[in-house]
PDB file of C-alpha atoms in Angstrom:
ATOM      1  CA  MET A   1      -0.366  -0.109  -0.172  1.00  0.00           C
ATOM      2  CA  SER A   2       0.980   3.636  -0.344  1.00  0.00           C
ATOM      3  CA  SER A   3       1.064   5.512   2.558  1.00  0.00           C
ATOM      4  CA  PRO A   4      -1.043   8.550   2.964  1.00  0.00           C
ATOM      5  CA  GLY A   5       0.739  12.028   2.788  1.00  0.00           C
ATOM      6  CA  PRO A   6       4.455  13.026   3.448  1.00  0.00           C
ATOM      7  CA  VAL A   7       4.623  10.205   6.432  1.00  0.00           C
ATOM      8  CA  ARG A   8       7.962  10.720   8.390  1.00  0.00           C
ATOM      9  CA  ALA A   9       7.436   8.116  11.189  1.00  0.00           C
ATOM     10  CA  LEU A  10       6.268   4.533  10.548  1.00  0.00           C
ATOM     11  CA  VAL A  11       4.856   2.757  14.291  1.00  0.00           C
ATOM     12  CA  VAL A  12       4.230  -0.866  14.213  1.00  0.00           C
ATOM     13  CA  GLY A  13       3.028  -2.664  17.163  1.00  0.00           C
ATOM     14  CA  GLU A  14      -0.266  -2.941  19.472  1.00  0.00           C
ATOM     15  CA  SER A  15      -3.230  -1.477  20.156  1.00  0.00           C
ATOM     16  CA  LEU A  16      -4.964  -1.905  23.278  1.00  0.00           C
ATOM     17  CA  VAL A  17      -7.132   0.116  26.153  1.00  0.00           C
ATOM     18  CA  ASP A  18      -5.917   0.247  29.384  1.00  0.00           C
ATOM     19  CA  ILE A  19      -8.458  -0.276  32.176  1.00  0.00           C
ATOM     20  CA  VAL A  20      -7.244   1.801  35.167  1.00  0.00           C
ATOM     21  CA  ARG A  21      -8.009   1.107  38.682  1.00  0.00           C
ATOM     22  CA  ASP A  22      -7.171   2.718  41.718  1.00  0.00           C
ATOM     23  CA  ASP A  23      -8.904   3.907  44.779  1.00  0.00           C
ATOM     24  CA  GLY A  24     -11.174   6.648  42.693  1.00  0.00           C
ATOM     25  CA  GLY A  25     -12.613   3.531  40.487  1.00  0.00           C
ATOM     26  CA  GLU A  26     -12.278   2.810  37.064  1.00  0.00           C
ATOM     27  CA  VAL A  27     -11.204   4.580  33.793  1.00  0.00           C
ATOM     28  CA  THR A  28     -10.603   3.245  30.482  1.00  0.00           C
ATOM     29  CA  HIS A  29      -7.776   4.673  28.235  1.00  0.00           C
ATOM     30  CA  PRO A  30      -6.828   3.716  24.720  1.00  0.00           C
ATOM     31  CA  GLY A  31      -2.773   2.378  25.193  1.00  0.00           C
ATOM     32  CA  GLY A  32      -0.376  -0.079  23.571  1.00  0.00           C
ATOM     33  CA  SER A  33       3.304   1.200  23.866  1.00  0.00           C
ATOM     34  CA  PRO A  34       3.464   1.517  19.967  1.00  0.00           C
ATOM     35  CA  LEU A  35       0.503   3.509  19.770  1.00  0.00           C
ATOM     36  CA  ASN A  36       1.179   5.917  22.497  1.00  0.00           C
ATOM     37  CA  VAL A  37       4.435   6.575  20.607  1.00  0.00           C
ATOM     38  CA  ALA A  38       2.725   7.111  17.285  1.00  0.00           C
ATOM     39  CA  VAL A  39       0.225   9.665  19.478  1.00  0.00           C
ATOM     40  CA  GLY A  40       3.253  11.324  20.881  1.00  0.00           C
ATOM     41  CA  LEU A  41       5.238  11.809  17.656  1.00  0.00           C
ATOM     42  CA  ALA A  42       2.135  13.260  15.759  1.00  0.00           C
ATOM     43  CA  ARG A  43       1.540  15.708  18.933  1.00  0.00           C
ATOM     44  CA  LEU A  44       5.111  16.576  18.640  1.00  0.00           C
ATOM     45  CA  GLY A  45       4.528  17.657  14.815  1.00  0.00           C
ATOM     46  CA  ILE A  46       5.693  14.498  13.385  1.00  0.00           C
ATOM     47  CA  PRO A  47       3.788  13.390  10.406  1.00  0.00           C
ATOM     48  CA  THR A  48       2.843   9.415  11.349  1.00  0.00           C
ATOM     49  CA  LEU A  49       1.288   6.394  10.383  1.00  0.00           C
ATOM     50  CA  LEU A  50       0.377   3.732  12.520  1.00  0.00           C
ATOM     51  CA  HIS A  51      -0.145   0.144  11.571  1.00  0.00           C
ATOM     52  CA  THR A  52      -1.581  -2.031  14.493  1.00  0.00           C
ATOM     53  CA  SER A  53      -4.214  -4.495  15.002  1.00  0.00           C
ATOM     54  CA  PHE A  54      -7.514  -3.941  16.664  1.00  0.00           C
ATOM     55  CA  GLY A  55     -11.126  -5.236  16.464  1.00  0.00           C
ATOM     56  CA  ALA A  56     -14.398  -2.831  15.274  1.00  0.00           C
ATOM     57  CA  ASP A  57     -15.687  -3.038  18.744  1.00  0.00           C
ATOM     58  CA  SER A  58     -16.235  -0.282  21.600  1.00  0.00           C
ATOM     59  CA  HIS A  59     -12.961  -0.517  22.590  1.00  0.00           C
ATOM     60  CA  GLY A  60     -11.857  -0.434  18.844  1.00  0.00           C
ATOM     61  CA  SER A  61     -13.837   2.776  18.385  1.00  0.00           C
ATOM     62  CA  LEU A  62     -12.012   4.649  21.330  1.00  0.00           C
ATOM     63  CA  ILE A  63      -8.879   3.755  19.976  1.00  0.00           C
ATOM     64  CA  ALA A  64      -9.483   4.998  16.611  1.00  0.00           C
ATOM     65  CA  GLN A  65     -10.987   8.380  18.206  1.00  0.00           C
ATOM     66  CA  ARG A  66      -7.970   8.747  19.860  1.00  0.00           C
ATOM     67  CA  LEU A  67      -6.020   8.231  16.830  1.00  0.00           C
ATOM     68  CA  GLU A  68      -8.086  10.377  14.514  1.00  0.00           C
ATOM     69  CA  ASP A  69      -7.810  13.331  17.536  1.00  0.00           C
ATOM     70  CA  SER A  70      -4.238  13.526  17.259  1.00  0.00           C
ATOM     71  CA  ALA A  71      -3.811  13.180  13.690  1.00  0.00           C
ATOM     72  CA  VAL A  72      -2.141   9.638  13.751  1.00  0.00           C
ATOM     73  CA  ALA A  73      -2.411   8.035  10.045  1.00  0.00           C
ATOM     74  CA  LEU A  74      -3.485   4.639  10.430  1.00  0.00           C
ATOM     75  CA  THR A  75      -3.483   1.523   7.647  1.00  0.00           C
ATOM     76  CA  PRO A  76      -6.632   0.375   6.554  1.00  0.00           C
ATOM     77  CA  GLU A  77      -5.446  -2.984   7.316  1.00  0.00           C
ATOM     78  CA  SER A  78      -5.056  -2.305  11.282  1.00  0.00           C
ATOM     79  CA  VAL A  79      -8.844  -2.988  11.850  1.00  0.00           C
ATOM     80  CA  ASN A  80     -10.098  -6.432  11.826  1.00  0.00           C
ATOM     81  CA  THR A  81     -12.768  -8.764  13.510  1.00  0.00           C
ATOM     82  CA  GLU A  82     -11.027  -9.798  16.601  1.00  0.00           C
ATOM     83  CA  PRO A  83     -11.562  -7.985  20.041  1.00  0.00           C
ATOM     84  CA  THR A  84      -9.242  -5.578  20.781  1.00  0.00           C
ATOM     85  CA  SER A  85      -6.755  -6.109  23.437  1.00  0.00           C
ATOM     86  CA  ILE A  86      -6.903  -5.476  27.023  1.00  0.00           C
ATOM     87  CA  ALA A  87      -4.510  -4.164  29.886  1.00  0.00           C
ATOM     88  CA  GLU A  88      -6.062  -3.876  33.357  1.00  0.00           C
ATOM     89  CA  ALA A  89      -3.645  -1.504  35.052  1.00  0.00           C
ATOM     90  CA  THR A  90      -3.736  -1.094  38.925  1.00  0.00           C
ATOM     91  CA  ILE A  91      -2.446   2.245  40.409  1.00  0.00           C
ATOM     92  CA  GLY A  92      -0.265   2.175  43.422  1.00  0.00           C
ATOM     93  CA  VAL A  93      -0.094   4.731  46.206  1.00  0.00           C
ATOM     94  CA  ASP A  94       3.023   5.865  44.742  1.00  0.00           C
ATOM     95  CA  GLY A  95       1.508   6.415  41.255  1.00  0.00           C
ATOM     96  CA  ALA A  96       3.102   3.352  39.474  1.00  0.00           C
ATOM     97  CA  ALA A  97       1.209   0.886  37.431  1.00  0.00           C
ATOM     98  CA  SER A  98       0.827  -2.580  37.880  1.00  0.00           C
ATOM     99  CA  TYR A  99      -0.782  -4.507  34.600  1.00  0.00           C
ATOM    100  CA  ARG A 100      -2.662  -7.747  33.700  1.00  0.00           C
ATOM    101  CA  PHE A 101      -3.246  -8.624  30.130  1.00  0.00           C
ATOM    102  CA  ALA A 102      -5.849  -9.773  27.450  1.00  0.00           C
ATOM    103  CA  VAL A 103      -3.673  -9.659  24.437  1.00  0.00           C
ATOM    104  CA  GLU A 104      -3.909 -11.077  20.630  1.00  0.00           C
ATOM    105  CA  TRP A 105      -1.336  -9.861  18.331  1.00  0.00           C
ATOM    106  CA  ASP A 106      -2.099 -11.161  14.244  1.00  0.00           C
ATOM    107  CA  PRO A 107      -1.775  -8.255  12.201  1.00  0.00           C
ATOM    108  CA  ALA A 108      -1.861  -8.145   8.429  1.00  0.00           C
ATOM    109  CA  ASP A 109       1.598  -7.718   6.731  1.00  0.00           C
ATOM    110  CA  ILE A 110       2.173  -4.729   4.590  1.00  0.00           C
ATOM    111  CA  VAL A 111       4.704  -2.728   2.169  1.00  0.00           C
ATOM    112  CA  ILE A 112       4.970   0.686   3.066  1.00  0.00           C
ATOM    113  CA  ASP A 113       6.056   3.066  -0.102  1.00  0.00           C
ATOM    114  CA  PRO A 114       7.953   5.328  -0.087  1.00  0.00           C
ATOM    115  CA  PRO A 115       9.752   4.353   3.373  1.00  0.00           C
ATOM    116  CA  PRO A 116       9.448   6.628   6.193  1.00  0.00           C
ATOM    117  CA  SER A 117      12.458   8.582   7.632  1.00  0.00           C
ATOM    118  CA  ILE A 118      11.477   6.250  10.914  1.00  0.00           C
ATOM    119  CA  VAL A 119      10.250   3.031  11.839  1.00  0.00           C
ATOM    120  CA  HIS A 120       9.360   2.446  15.140  1.00  0.00           C
ATOM    121  CA  THR A 121       8.547  -0.663  17.135  1.00  0.00           C
ATOM    122  CA  GLY A 122       8.951  -2.719  20.107  1.00  0.00           C
ATOM    123  CA  SER A 123       6.738  -3.870  23.559  1.00  0.00           C
ATOM    124  CA  ILE A 124       4.655  -6.830  23.259  1.00  0.00           C
ATOM    125  CA  SER A 125       4.394  -6.454  19.225  1.00  0.00           C
ATOM    126  CA  ALA A 126       8.363  -7.715  18.412  1.00  0.00           C
ATOM    127  CA  LEU A 127       8.324 -10.594  20.519  1.00  0.00           C
ATOM    128  CA  LEU A 128       4.569 -12.288  20.655  1.00  0.00           C
ATOM    129  CA  GLU A 129       3.433 -14.140  17.512  1.00  0.00           C
ATOM    130  CA  PRO A 130       2.374 -14.440  15.199  1.00  0.00           C
ATOM    131  CA  GLY A 131       2.405 -10.852  14.557  1.00  0.00           C
ATOM    132  CA  ALA A 132       6.244 -10.413  15.711  1.00  0.00           C
ATOM    133  CA  ALA A 133       6.827 -12.153  12.585  1.00  0.00           C
ATOM    134  CA  VAL A 134       5.335  -9.652  10.385  1.00  0.00           C
ATOM    135  CA  VAL A 135       7.275  -6.443  12.804  1.00  0.00           C
ATOM    136  CA  GLU A 136      10.678  -8.670  11.812  1.00  0.00           C
ATOM    137  CA  ARG A 137       9.708  -8.513   8.166  1.00  0.00           C
ATOM    138  CA  ILE A 138       8.810  -4.900   7.991  1.00  0.00           C
ATOM    139  CA  VAL A 139      11.882  -3.799   9.772  1.00  0.00           C
ATOM    140  CA  ARG A 140      14.257  -5.662   7.864  1.00  0.00           C
ATOM    141  CA  ASP A 141      12.780  -4.385   4.620  1.00  0.00           C
ATOM    142  CA  LEU A 142      13.166  -0.779   5.951  1.00  0.00           C
ATOM    143  CA  ARG A 143      16.624  -1.526   7.848  1.00  0.00           C
ATOM    144  CA  GLU A 144      18.478   0.394   5.002  1.00  0.00           C
ATOM    145  CA  VAL A 145      16.629   2.785   3.969  1.00  0.00           C
ATOM    146  CA  SER A 146      14.778   4.083   7.724  1.00  0.00           C
ATOM    147  CA  THR A 147      16.182   4.425  11.049  1.00  0.00           C
ATOM    148  CA  VAL A 148      14.923   2.093  13.588  1.00  0.00           C
ATOM    149  CA  SER A 149      13.972   2.678  16.941  1.00  0.00           C
ATOM    150  CA  TYR A 150      13.322   0.021  19.419  1.00  0.00           C
ATOM    151  CA  ASP A 151      11.888  -0.092  23.002  1.00  0.00           C
ATOM    152  CA  PRO A 152      11.425  -3.517  24.504  1.00  0.00           C
ATOM    153  CA  ASN A 153       9.125  -2.231  26.919  1.00  0.00           C
ATOM    154  CA  VAL A 154       9.348  -5.439  28.646  1.00  0.00           C
ATOM    155  CA  ARG A 155       5.788  -7.066  29.760  1.00  0.00           C
ATOM    156  CA  PRO A 156       6.631 -10.359  31.794  1.00  0.00           C
ATOM    157  CA  GLN A 157       3.683 -11.423  31.748  1.00  0.00           C
ATOM    158  CA  LEU A 158       3.489 -12.146  27.679  1.00  0.00           C
ATOM    159  CA  MET A 159       7.171 -12.449  26.991  1.00  0.00           C
ATOM    160  CA  GLY A 160       8.001 -15.707  28.220  1.00  0.00           C
ATOM    161  CA  SER A 161      10.915 -16.493  30.294  1.00  0.00           C
ATOM    162  CA  PRO A 162      14.067 -13.609  30.774  1.00  0.00           C
ATOM    163  CA  ASP A 163      16.287 -16.322  28.374  1.00  0.00           C
ATOM    164  CA  PHE A 164      13.536 -16.612  25.790  1.00  0.00           C
ATOM    165  CA  ALA A 165      13.103 -12.954  26.028  1.00  0.00           C
ATOM    166  CA  ARG A 166      16.549 -11.691  25.925  1.00  0.00           C
ATOM    167  CA  ARG A 167      17.749 -13.623  22.785  1.00  0.00           C
ATOM    168  CA  ARG A 168      14.785 -11.443  20.983  1.00  0.00           C
ATOM    169  CA  VAL A 169      15.430  -8.120  22.497  1.00  0.00           C
ATOM    170  CA  GLU A 170      19.048  -8.294  21.431  1.00  0.00           C
ATOM    171  CA  SER A 171      18.165  -9.555  18.109  1.00  0.00           C
ATOM    172  CA  HIS A 172      16.042  -6.306  18.029  1.00  0.00           C
ATOM    173  CA  VAL A 173      18.769  -4.269  19.664  1.00  0.00           C
ATOM    174  CA  ALA A 174      21.374  -5.506  16.723  1.00  0.00           C
ATOM    175  CA  ASN A 175      19.245  -4.395  14.122  1.00  0.00           C
ATOM    176  CA  ALA A 176      18.146  -0.921  15.405  1.00  0.00           C
ATOM    177  CA  ASP A 177      20.109   2.606  15.164  1.00  0.00           C
ATOM    178  CA  VAL A 178      18.084   3.817  18.575  1.00  0.00           C
ATOM    179  CA  VAL A 179      17.161   2.194  21.409  1.00  0.00           C
ATOM    180  CA  LYS A 180      15.384   3.288  24.543  1.00  0.00           C
ATOM    181  CA  ALA A 181      14.729   1.156  27.685  1.00  0.00           C
ATOM    182  CA  SER A 182      13.881   1.485  31.479  1.00  0.00           C
ATOM    183  CA  ASP A 183      15.883   0.321  34.152  1.00  0.00           C
ATOM    184  CA  GLU A 184      12.970  -1.475  35.117  1.00  0.00           C
ATOM    185  CA  ASP A 185      13.331  -3.910  31.578  1.00  0.00           C
ATOM    186  CA  LEU A 186      17.010  -4.066  32.223  1.00  0.00           C
ATOM    187  CA  ALA A 187      16.541  -5.602  35.475  1.00  0.00           C
ATOM    188  CA  TRP A 188      14.297  -8.364  34.317  1.00  0.00           C
ATOM    189  CA  LEU A 189      16.444  -8.901  31.270  1.00  0.00           C
ATOM    190  CA  TYR A 190      20.114  -8.766  33.266  1.00  0.00           C
ATOM    191  CA  PRO A 191      19.285  -9.509  36.861  1.00  0.00           C
ATOM    192  CA  ASP A 192      23.150  -9.929  37.191  1.00  0.00           C
ATOM    193  CA  ARG A 193      24.359  -6.921  35.326  1.00  0.00           C
ATOM    194  CA  SER A 194      24.384  -3.122  35.702  1.00  0.00           C
ATOM    195  CA  PRO A 195      22.493  -0.737  33.566  1.00  0.00           C
ATOM    196  CA  ASP A 196      25.888   0.345  32.459  1.00  0.00           C
ATOM    197  CA  GLU A 197      27.388  -3.259  31.378  1.00  0.00           C
ATOM    198  CA  VAL A 198      24.015  -3.554  29.420  1.00  0.00           C
ATOM    199  CA  LEU A 199      24.682   0.004  27.703  1.00  0.00           C
ATOM    200  CA  ALA A 200      27.760  -0.632  26.727  1.00  0.00           C
ATOM    201  CA  ARG A 201      27.278  -4.189  25.608  1.00  0.00           C
ATOM    202  CA  TRP A 202      24.173  -2.755  23.496  1.00  0.00           C
ATOM    203  CA  LEU A 203      26.007  -0.305  21.890  1.00  0.00           C
ATOM    204  CA  ALA A 204      28.657  -2.374  20.954  1.00  0.00           C
ATOM    205  CA  SER A 205      26.131  -4.908  19.094  1.00  0.00           C
ATOM    206  CA  GLY A 206      25.041  -2.106  16.455  1.00  0.00           C
ATOM    207  CA  PRO A 207      22.743   0.968  17.789  1.00  0.00           C
ATOM    208  CA  ALA A 208      23.986   4.366  17.283  1.00  0.00           C
ATOM    209  CA  LEU A 209      22.378   5.486  20.259  1.00  0.00           C
ATOM    210  CA  VAL A 210      21.041   3.776  23.444  1.00  0.00           C
ATOM    211  CA  VAL A 211      19.372   5.476  26.275  1.00  0.00           C
ATOM    212  CA  VAL A 212      18.052   4.090  29.751  1.00  0.00           C
ATOM    213  CA  THR A 213      15.426   5.638  31.727  1.00  0.00           C
ATOM    214  CA  ARG A 214      15.513   5.645  35.461  1.00  0.00           C
ATOM    215  CA  GLY A 215      12.565   7.353  36.630  1.00  0.00           C
ATOM    216  CA  GLU A 216      12.875   9.885  39.189  1.00  0.00           C
ATOM    217  CA  ASP A 217      16.586   8.785  38.991  1.00  0.00           C
ATOM    218  CA  GLY A 218      16.879  10.411  35.260  1.00  0.00           C
ATOM    219  CA  ALA A 219      18.142   9.140  32.437  1.00  0.00           C
ATOM    220  CA  ASP A 220      21.764   7.785  30.705  1.00  0.00           C
ATOM    221  CA  ALA A 221      22.198   7.408  27.393  1.00  0.00           C
ATOM    222  CA  ILE A 222      25.658   6.359  25.486  1.00  0.00           C
ATOM    223  CA  ALA A 223      26.706   6.672  22.089  1.00  0.00           C
ATOM    224  CA  ALA A 224      30.024   6.616  19.663  1.00  0.00           C
ATOM    225  CA  SER A 225      30.704  10.322  21.845  1.00  0.00           C
ATOM    226  CA  GLY A 226      30.503   9.029  25.026  1.00  0.00           C
ATOM    227  CA  ARG A 227      28.251   8.392  28.121  1.00  0.00           C
ATOM    228  CA  VAL A 228      25.605  11.031  29.399  1.00  0.00           C
ATOM    229  CA  HIS A 229      23.677  11.657  32.587  1.00  0.00           C
ATOM    230  CA  VAL A 230      20.650  13.821  32.354  1.00  0.00           C
ATOM    231  CA  ASP A 231      18.869  14.519  35.673  1.00  0.00           C
ATOM    232  CA  ALA A 232      14.828  14.038  35.746  1.00  0.00           C
ATOM    233  CA  PRO A 233      12.414  17.203  36.317  1.00  0.00           C
ATOM    234  CA  THR A 234      10.903  18.071  39.245  1.00  0.00           C
ATOM    235  CA  THR A 235       6.697  17.334  38.326  1.00  0.00           C
ATOM    236  CA  ASN A 236       3.636  15.705  40.595  1.00  0.00           C
ATOM    237  CA  VAL A 237       2.830  12.103  39.679  1.00  0.00           C
ATOM    238  CA  ALA A 238      -0.430  11.517  38.704  1.00  0.00           C
ATOM    239  CA  ASP A 239       0.227   8.097  37.179  1.00  0.00           C
ATOM    240  CA  THR A 240       3.329   6.458  35.082  1.00  0.00           C
ATOM    241  CA  ILE A 241       1.197   5.376  32.498  1.00  0.00           C
ATOM    242  CA  GLY A 242       2.664   6.148  28.810  1.00  0.00           C
ATOM    243  CA  ALA A 243       5.913   8.058  30.554  1.00  0.00           C
ATOM    244  CA  GLY A 244       8.277   5.544  28.754  1.00  0.00           C
ATOM    245  CA  ASP A 245       6.547   6.223  25.212  1.00  0.00           C
ATOM    246  CA  SER A 246       6.642   9.697  25.895  1.00  0.00           C
ATOM    247  CA  PHE A 247      10.101  10.081  26.358  1.00  0.00           C
ATOM    248  CA  THR A 248      10.775   7.621  23.123  1.00  0.00           C
ATOM    249  CA  ALA A 249       8.422   9.832  21.068  1.00  0.00           C
ATOM    250  CA  GLY A 250      10.064  13.116  22.461  1.00  0.00           C
ATOM    251  CA  LEU A 251      13.562  11.475  21.688  1.00  0.00           C
ATOM    252  CA  LEU A 252      12.610  10.627  18.280  1.00  0.00           C
ATOM    253  CA  ALA A 253      10.940  14.115  17.361  1.00  0.00           C
ATOM    254  CA  VAL A 254      14.168  16.108  18.448  1.00  0.00           C
ATOM    255  CA  LEU A 255      16.412  13.995  16.554  1.00  0.00           C
ATOM    256  CA  ALA A 256      14.075  14.520  13.188  1.00  0.00           C
ATOM    257  CA  ASP A 257      14.190  18.096  14.528  1.00  0.00           C
ATOM    258  CA  ARG A 258      18.310  18.186  14.317  1.00  0.00           C
ATOM    259  CA  ASN A 259      18.240  16.172  11.016  1.00  0.00           C
ATOM    260  CA  LEU A 260      19.432  13.135  11.988  1.00  0.00           C
ATOM    261  CA  LEU A 261      17.133  10.338  10.808  1.00  0.00           C
ATOM    262  CA  GLY A 262      16.371   8.731   7.655  1.00  0.00           C
ATOM    263  CA  GLY A 263      18.551   6.016   5.596  1.00  0.00           C
ATOM    264  CA  ASP A 264      20.739   8.945   4.480  1.00  0.00           C
ATOM    265  CA  ARG A 265      21.497   9.940   7.900  1.00  0.00           C
ATOM    266  CA  GLN A 266      22.775   7.199   9.409  1.00  0.00           C
ATOM    267  CA  GLY A 267      26.654   8.057   9.145  1.00  0.00           C
ATOM    268  CA  ALA A 268      25.407  11.861  11.270  1.00  0.00           C
ATOM    269  CA  LEU A 269      23.306   9.829  13.643  1.00  0.00           C
ATOM    270  CA  ARG A 270      26.526   7.561  14.682  1.00  0.00           C
ATOM    271  CA  ALA A 271      28.712  10.809  14.797  1.00  0.00           C
ATOM    272  CA  ILE A 272      26.284  12.567  16.985  1.00  0.00           C
ATOM    273  CA  ALA A 273      27.906  15.079  19.875  1.00  0.00           C
ATOM    274  CA  SER A 274      27.780  14.630  23.763  1.00  0.00           C
ATOM    275  CA  SER A 275      26.488  17.838  24.082  1.00  0.00           C
ATOM    276  CA  THR A 276      23.596  16.899  21.233  1.00  0.00           C
ATOM    277  CA  VAL A 277      22.831  13.447  23.088  1.00  0.00           C
ATOM    278  CA  VAL A 278      22.408  15.753  26.276  1.00  0.00           C
ATOM    279  CA  GLU A 279      19.685  17.921  24.715  1.00  0.00           C
ATOM    280  CA  VAL A 280      17.705  15.487  22.870  1.00  0.00           C
ATOM    281  CA  VAL A 281      17.736  13.232  26.211  1.00  0.00           C
ATOM    282  CA  THR A 282      16.816  16.572  27.905  1.00  0.00           C
ATOM    283  CA  PHE A 283      13.669  17.207  25.517  1.00  0.00           C
ATOM    284  CA  ALA A 284      12.645  13.120  25.903  1.00  0.00           C
ATOM    285  CA  ALA A 285      12.675  13.640  29.543  1.00  0.00           C
ATOM    286  CA  ARG A 286      10.382  16.745  29.781  1.00  0.00           C
ATOM    287  CA  CYS A 287       7.469  15.066  27.574  1.00  0.00           C
ATOM    288  CA  ALA A 288       7.419  11.641  29.889  1.00  0.00           C
ATOM    289  CA  ALA A 289       7.499  14.458  33.150  1.00  0.00           C
ATOM    290  CA  PHE A 290       4.413  16.445  31.161  1.00  0.00           C
ATOM    291  CA  THR A 291       2.855  12.963  30.665  1.00  0.00           C
ATOM    292  CA  VAL A 292       3.076  11.287  34.287  1.00  0.00           C
ATOM    293  CA  SER A 293       1.650  14.873  35.574  1.00  0.00           C
ATOM    294  CA  ARG A 294      -1.616  13.772  34.356  1.00  0.00           C
ATOM    295  CA  GLU A 295      -3.713  10.729  34.253  1.00  0.00           C
ATOM    296  CA  GLY A 296      -3.116   7.770  31.466  1.00  0.00           C
ATOM    297  CA  ALA A 297      -0.954   8.238  28.200  1.00  0.00           C
ATOM    298  CA  ASN A 298      -1.636  11.735  27.417  1.00  0.00           C
ATOM    299  CA  PRO A 299       1.376  12.686  25.818  1.00  0.00           C
ATOM    300  CA  PRO A 300       2.458  16.517  25.110  1.00  0.00           C
ATOM    301  CA  THR A 301       1.681  18.671  21.999  1.00  0.00           C
ATOM    302  CA  ARG A 302       4.500  21.258  21.410  1.00  0.00           C
ATOM    303  CA  ALA A 303       2.530  23.717  22.234  1.00  0.00           C
ATOM    304  CA  GLU A 304       1.983  22.401  25.652  1.00  0.00           C
ATOM    305  CA  LEU A 305       5.486  21.861  26.167  1.00  0.00           C
ATOM    306  CA  GLU A 306       6.038  25.985  25.051  1.00  0.00           C
ATOM    307  CA  GLY A 307       3.915  26.859  27.482  1.00  0.00           C
ATOM    308  CA  ILE A 308       1.770  28.204  24.743  1.00  0.00           C
TER     309      ILE A 308
END
């Protein structure tokens, strides 16, 4: 199929609804890590196409409305006759979310032409079959002409054993240009290694930039130019749903601003200066901080970040 309009980012991955429960009751939000990244990118002004899979049901209607409201283009093959996937999130007293899932991931195979500057994937969609094979094929076809972004966004309930998931995650990392993970992801995948060890190991396997987020302790990043740390902005936490996805969207949006994305910019991305890494990670951290300040996966627009 041909993508609609001047798409700069293609996001491939699951969409679902988050049913969020806390002391105040129950609220349903559209979600799924890749969907959240697509929404975050579009709200930051990056023309974005999402290829996903959800049902033509009431939950699917919530997803479709969120995408329309955020100006995310959707491949026609994304809507099917299967029930829309669900994540039940319980919010603790510290604002952190724990999850229980009912997820199916069986997207249609597609060809995107012309190719986008960015292709992002990760989370459940990159490991859960049968859809993981479709994700792998799409990334493989675009690898030479697009910047590949990957976020493992570990969900232990759906990813099998750490040994199995680690092998699949490392394969995706090696094929990516930009990788973002959380310290919780790394602790589950590598219980006997420090985050600094994993950062160095992943960078050596292929990516140009690897970032690990540490919640209120900020974020660390590593590139060929060296390692940097960025503090987390101070904010009031409503909940942490979608924070990492907002961070990823911010990271990719500002790399696009710096003309560092696209198949013809791979050399420039690999030569990224440490000062530029600090700038892009600082912007990404601002996006995440804005998201945790309000309920649900609700990333900021450019105007909100600029206080307009």
